[in-house]
Protein backbone atom coordinates (compact mmCIF):
# COMPACT_ATOMS: atom_id res chain seq x y z
CA UNK A 1 2.18 -44.14 19.16
CA UNK A 2 2.49 -40.59 20.45
CA UNK A 3 -0.42 -38.41 21.48
CA UNK A 4 -0.72 -35.13 19.60
CA UNK A 5 0.63 -33.28 22.66
CA UNK A 6 3.67 -35.55 23.00
CA UNK A 7 4.32 -35.39 19.25
CA UNK A 8 4.04 -31.58 19.26
CA UNK A 9 6.58 -31.27 22.09
CA UNK A 10 9.06 -33.54 20.33
CA UNK A 11 8.57 -31.79 17.00
CA UNK A 12 8.82 -28.29 18.47
CA UNK A 13 5.52 -27.12 17.02
CA UNK A 14 2.16 -26.28 18.55
CA UNK A 15 -0.81 -28.62 18.70
CA UNK A 16 -2.78 -26.00 16.78
CA UNK A 17 -0.24 -26.12 13.90
CA UNK A 18 -0.41 -29.95 13.81
CA UNK A 19 -4.18 -29.76 13.42
CA UNK A 20 -3.70 -27.15 10.68
CA UNK A 21 -1.21 -29.38 8.84
CA UNK A 22 -3.68 -32.26 9.15
CA UNK A 23 -6.50 -30.21 7.58
CA UNK A 24 -4.18 -29.32 4.67
CA UNK A 25 -3.09 -32.93 4.22
CA UNK A 26 0.54 -32.06 4.92
CA UNK A 27 0.90 -34.23 8.03
CA UNK A 28 -1.90 -36.69 8.61
CA UNK A 29 -2.00 -38.55 11.97
CA UNK A 30 -1.18 -42.23 11.89
CA UNK A 31 -4.44 -42.91 13.72
CA UNK A 32 -7.49 -40.95 14.86
CA UNK A 33 -9.62 -42.47 17.63
CA UNK A 34 -13.07 -42.94 16.15
CA UNK A 35 -14.80 -42.23 19.45
CA UNK A 36 -12.76 -39.37 20.94
CA UNK A 37 -11.25 -37.87 17.78
CA UNK A 38 -7.83 -37.85 19.45
CA UNK A 39 -4.94 -37.84 16.99
CA UNK A 40 -1.93 -40.15 17.37
CA UNK A 41 1.36 -40.06 15.49
CA UNK A 42 4.21 -42.49 14.89
CA UNK A 43 7.75 -41.52 15.92
CA UNK A 44 8.93 -41.99 12.33
CA UNK A 45 6.64 -39.08 11.31
CA UNK A 46 8.97 -36.69 13.12
CA UNK A 47 11.23 -36.72 10.07
CA UNK A 48 8.43 -35.39 7.88
CA UNK A 49 7.48 -32.64 10.30
CA UNK A 50 11.15 -31.63 10.57
CA UNK A 51 11.39 -31.26 6.78
CA UNK A 52 8.05 -29.45 6.70
CA UNK A 53 9.13 -26.87 9.28
CA UNK A 54 12.55 -26.43 7.63
CA UNK A 55 11.00 -25.71 4.23
CA UNK A 56 8.43 -23.38 5.79
CA UNK A 57 11.19 -21.48 7.61
CA UNK A 58 12.98 -21.03 4.29
CA UNK A 59 9.97 -19.03 3.14
CA UNK A 60 8.20 -21.55 0.95
CA UNK A 61 4.40 -21.54 0.91
CA UNK A 62 2.63 -24.52 2.45
CA UNK A 63 1.49 -25.50 -1.03
CA UNK A 64 5.10 -25.59 -2.20
CA UNK A 65 6.11 -27.48 0.95
CA UNK A 66 3.49 -30.13 0.20
CA UNK A 67 4.73 -30.50 -3.39
CA UNK A 68 8.29 -31.06 -2.18
CA UNK A 69 7.38 -33.46 0.63
CA UNK A 70 5.15 -35.58 -1.58
CA UNK A 71 7.63 -35.70 -4.46
CA UNK A 72 5.22 -33.95 -6.85
CA UNK A 73 8.04 -31.91 -8.37
CA UNK A 74 10.50 -33.32 -10.85
CA UNK A 75 14.20 -32.47 -10.54
CA UNK A 76 13.95 -29.48 -12.88
CA UNK A 77 10.98 -28.00 -11.02
CA UNK A 78 12.61 -28.56 -7.63
CA UNK A 79 15.84 -26.94 -8.86
CA UNK A 80 13.89 -23.92 -10.13
CA UNK A 81 11.98 -23.63 -6.83
CA UNK A 82 15.16 -23.73 -4.76
CA UNK A 83 17.18 -21.35 -6.96
CA UNK A 84 14.32 -18.85 -7.05
CA UNK A 85 14.12 -18.88 -3.27
CA UNK A 86 17.91 -18.60 -3.01
CA UNK A 87 17.87 -15.50 -5.23
CA UNK A 88 15.03 -13.98 -3.19
CA UNK A 89 16.98 -14.50 0.03
CA UNK A 90 20.18 -13.10 -1.50
CA UNK A 91 18.32 -9.97 -2.62
CA UNK A 92 16.79 -9.61 0.84
CA UNK A 93 20.20 -9.96 2.52
CA UNK A 94 21.74 -7.41 0.14
CA UNK A 95 18.89 -4.99 0.88
CA UNK A 96 19.31 -5.48 4.63
CA UNK A 97 23.06 -4.89 4.36
CA UNK A 98 22.46 -1.67 2.45
CA UNK A 99 19.94 -0.49 5.04
CA UNK A 100 22.41 -1.38 7.82
CA UNK A 101 25.14 0.71 6.15
CA UNK A 102 22.69 3.59 5.77
CA UNK A 103 21.69 3.43 9.44
CA UNK A 104 25.34 3.28 10.51
CA UNK A 105 26.18 6.25 8.28
CA UNK A 106 23.26 8.21 9.74
CA UNK A 107 24.41 7.38 13.27
CA UNK A 108 27.90 8.62 12.46
CA UNK A 109 26.41 11.84 11.11
CA UNK A 110 24.39 12.38 14.29
CA UNK A 111 27.38 11.60 16.52
CA UNK A 112 29.71 13.83 14.52
CA UNK A 113 27.63 16.99 13.91
CA UNK A 114 30.72 19.11 13.43
CA UNK A 115 31.61 21.87 10.99
CA UNK A 116 34.51 22.03 8.56
CA UNK A 117 37.14 24.57 9.31
CA UNK A 118 37.90 27.23 6.70
CA UNK A 119 41.22 25.47 6.01
CA UNK A 120 39.37 22.40 4.73
CA UNK A 121 37.47 24.27 2.02
CA UNK A 122 38.48 26.64 -0.74
CA UNK A 123 36.77 28.98 -3.13
CA UNK A 124 37.57 28.38 -6.78
CA UNK A 125 36.15 28.32 -10.30
CA UNK A 126 35.19 25.15 -12.19
CA UNK A 127 36.01 24.58 -15.87
CA UNK A 128 33.51 23.35 -18.45
CA UNK A 129 33.83 19.59 -18.98
CA UNK A 130 32.80 17.30 -21.83
CA UNK A 131 31.38 14.02 -20.53
CA UNK A 132 29.52 10.89 -21.56
CA UNK A 133 26.94 9.93 -18.96
CA UNK A 134 23.91 8.07 -17.73
CA UNK A 135 21.39 9.79 -15.50
CA UNK A 136 18.26 8.88 -13.55
CA UNK A 137 15.66 10.68 -11.48
CA UNK A 138 15.26 9.17 -8.01
CA UNK A 139 11.85 7.82 -7.21
CA UNK A 140 10.28 8.25 -3.78
CA UNK A 141 12.05 6.09 -1.25
CA UNK A 142 15.21 5.59 -3.31
CA UNK A 143 18.57 6.62 -1.88
CA UNK A 144 21.54 7.99 -3.81
CA UNK A 145 23.75 5.13 -2.62
CA UNK A 146 21.62 2.36 -4.09
CA UNK A 147 21.42 4.09 -7.48
CA UNK A 148 24.78 5.71 -8.13
CA UNK A 149 27.04 2.64 -7.81
CA UNK A 150 25.21 0.52 -10.43
CA UNK A 151 25.01 3.61 -12.65
CA UNK A 152 28.78 4.07 -12.59
CA UNK A 153 29.22 0.35 -13.17
CA UNK A 154 27.20 0.57 -16.36
CA UNK A 155 29.12 3.65 -17.54
CA UNK A 156 32.45 1.90 -16.90
CA UNK A 157 31.28 -1.17 -18.83
CA UNK A 158 30.22 0.86 -21.87
CA UNK A 159 33.41 2.95 -21.88
CA UNK A 160 35.62 -0.14 -21.58
CA UNK A 161 33.82 -2.02 -24.37
CA UNK A 162 34.15 1.00 -26.69
CA UNK A 163 37.87 1.48 -26.08
CA UNK A 164 37.35 5.24 -25.56
CA UNK A 165 40.15 7.13 -23.82
CA UNK A 166 39.25 8.94 -20.60
CA UNK A 167 40.36 12.55 -20.25
CA UNK A 168 40.10 12.76 -16.48
CA UNK A 169 38.50 11.18 -13.40
CA UNK A 170 34.86 10.14 -13.32
CA UNK A 171 32.31 12.67 -12.12
CA UNK A 172 28.99 12.34 -10.35
CA UNK A 173 26.68 15.33 -10.49
CA UNK A 174 23.37 15.92 -8.79
CA UNK A 175 20.56 18.30 -9.63
CA UNK A 176 16.86 18.94 -9.24
CA UNK A 177 14.09 17.99 -11.66
CA UNK A 178 10.85 19.57 -10.49
CA UNK A 179 11.51 18.68 -6.88
CA UNK A 180 12.95 15.22 -7.60
CA UNK A 181 16.68 14.59 -7.35
CA UNK A 182 18.57 13.70 -10.53
CA UNK A 183 21.74 11.61 -10.37
CA UNK A 184 24.26 11.37 -13.21
CA UNK A 185 27.35 9.17 -13.54
CA UNK A 186 29.78 10.62 -16.06
CA UNK A 187 33.10 9.76 -17.69
CA UNK A 188 35.24 12.54 -19.14
CA UNK A 189 35.45 11.74 -22.87
CA UNK A 190 35.79 13.70 -26.08
CA UNK A 191 32.46 14.33 -27.80
CA UNK A 192 33.42 12.14 -30.76
CA UNK A 193 34.31 9.26 -28.38
CA UNK A 194 30.85 8.98 -26.79
CA UNK A 195 30.08 5.23 -26.75
CA UNK A 196 26.67 3.90 -27.84
CA UNK A 197 24.38 3.78 -24.82
CA UNK A 198 25.85 6.90 -23.19
CA UNK A 199 24.69 10.48 -23.61
CA UNK A 200 27.13 13.27 -24.48
CA UNK A 201 26.81 16.29 -22.18
CA UNK A 202 28.71 19.41 -21.22
CA UNK A 203 29.07 20.46 -17.61
CA UNK A 204 29.04 24.23 -17.74
CA UNK A 205 31.88 26.28 -16.29
CA UNK A 206 31.23 27.76 -12.85
CA UNK A 207 32.67 31.10 -11.78
CA UNK A 208 32.42 30.51 -8.03
CA UNK A 209 32.34 27.23 -6.13
CA UNK A 210 33.19 26.07 -2.63
CA UNK A 211 35.27 22.89 -2.80
CA UNK A 212 36.27 20.30 -0.19
CA UNK A 213 38.02 16.94 -0.37
CA UNK A 214 36.65 13.75 1.16
CA UNK A 215 39.17 11.04 2.05
CA UNK A 216 38.15 7.71 3.54
CA UNK A 217 38.52 3.96 3.43
CA UNK A 218 34.79 3.66 2.65
CA UNK A 219 32.47 5.86 0.60
CA UNK A 220 29.75 5.88 3.29
CA UNK A 221 31.18 8.93 5.03
CA UNK A 222 30.76 11.15 1.98
CA UNK A 223 27.28 12.20 3.12
CA UNK A 224 28.87 13.61 6.29
CA UNK A 225 31.32 15.56 4.14
CA UNK A 226 28.47 17.04 2.07
CA UNK A 227 26.67 18.06 5.26
CA UNK A 228 29.84 19.71 6.52
CA UNK A 229 30.21 21.56 3.22
CA UNK A 230 26.58 22.75 3.40
CA UNK A 231 27.19 24.12 6.91
CA UNK A 232 30.29 25.91 5.68
CA UNK A 233 28.38 27.47 2.76
CA UNK A 234 25.78 28.76 5.21
CA UNK A 235 28.38 29.94 7.73
CA UNK A 236 30.04 32.05 5.04
CA UNK A 237 26.73 33.58 4.00
CA UNK A 238 26.96 32.03 0.51
CA UNK A 239 24.13 30.74 -1.70
CA UNK A 240 24.40 27.29 -3.33
CA UNK A 241 23.09 26.98 -6.90
CA UNK A 242 23.06 24.53 -9.77
CA UNK A 243 24.13 20.88 -9.86
CA UNK A 244 26.80 19.93 -7.36
CA UNK A 245 29.62 17.62 -8.43
CA UNK A 246 31.75 14.80 -7.06
CA UNK A 247 35.11 14.25 -8.80
CA UNK A 248 36.51 10.79 -8.02
CA UNK A 249 40.25 11.44 -7.82
CA UNK A 250 40.97 8.02 -6.31
CA UNK A 251 38.78 4.92 -5.87
CA UNK A 252 39.29 1.29 -4.81
CA UNK A 253 38.03 0.28 -8.28
CA UNK A 254 41.21 1.79 -9.74
CA UNK A 255 43.40 -0.35 -7.52
CA UNK A 256 43.92 2.41 -4.95
CA UNK A 257 43.41 2.10 -1.22
CA UNK A 258 40.34 4.06 -0.21
CA UNK A 259 38.58 7.06 -1.68
CA UNK A 260 39.63 10.60 -2.48
CA UNK A 261 36.67 12.61 -3.79
CA UNK A 262 36.51 16.34 -4.45
CA UNK A 263 33.12 17.82 -3.53
CA UNK A 264 32.22 20.88 -5.61
CA UNK A 265 29.32 23.16 -4.65
CA UNK A 266 28.60 25.94 -7.20
CA UNK A 267 27.65 29.30 -5.68
CA UNK A 268 25.53 32.23 -6.74
C-alpha cells in the first residue's frame, strides 16, 4: 500500500486532486484508516489515475472521464465522444494557426513600414464588369482572411457545378455598409450564365483608379500591399472612394506558383 503522498508523487498529481477525485468517486482509495482517516492506494491503481489524467488533459469533463473509466459508454457513445473532441481540437488548432498567420503578417507590416515608389503604381480607368458573386458583411471581430477564402471556395464550387464559362479572373471587392465592411467574392460570368446560388451584379466602370500589383508566394502579404497603396494615394493628394477591388491574375488554386493580384483603388 502507498500513502496518499507517495501515490500522488508517483502519479504526478497533487494530494488535493486525489482527495477531489475520491469525493467524485473517480479514484477511491483502496483503504481508509478508520481512526486517522488516512487514505492508502494500491500500486495497480496508478493505471487508472494515468488514464484519468490523460482523458482530463484531452479536455473531457470529469463526468465524461468517469463514464469512460467505468465503461458506462457503449462503443457507439465512446466513438461519438472521441470524434466530437477530435473535431473540437482540430477547429481550435486551425483557429490558432490562423491567428499565428495574422500575428506574423502584422509583424511584417510593422517591420516593413515602407512606401511604394511611383513606379510601382499607375493611374488608370476600370471597365464595368458583369459578375456572379457571394457577399457578406463582417461581424465585429471577424477578419477578411477568415471570411474571403471560404467565400471564394463556395463561388468556385457553384460555378464548376453549373458548367458556366468564366470571362476573366476572379475578383474580390470590398465596400462599406453603414460602417461595417462588406466582402464579395465574384466570378466574371455573363448575366445569363449566373448559376443558382450566386447573385448577378455589375461592377461599375471607374474613371480614375490607382492600381498596384501584389506578387508573392503566400497571400498573407497582400495587407502590406494595400497599406502601401493607401500611403501612395495619400502622398499624391488623392481621395479614395467606392469599393476597392482585387483581381486575381494568378493563384496557386489554378496550378500556378504563388499569387499575382492587381489591387485597384478607385479615386474621386
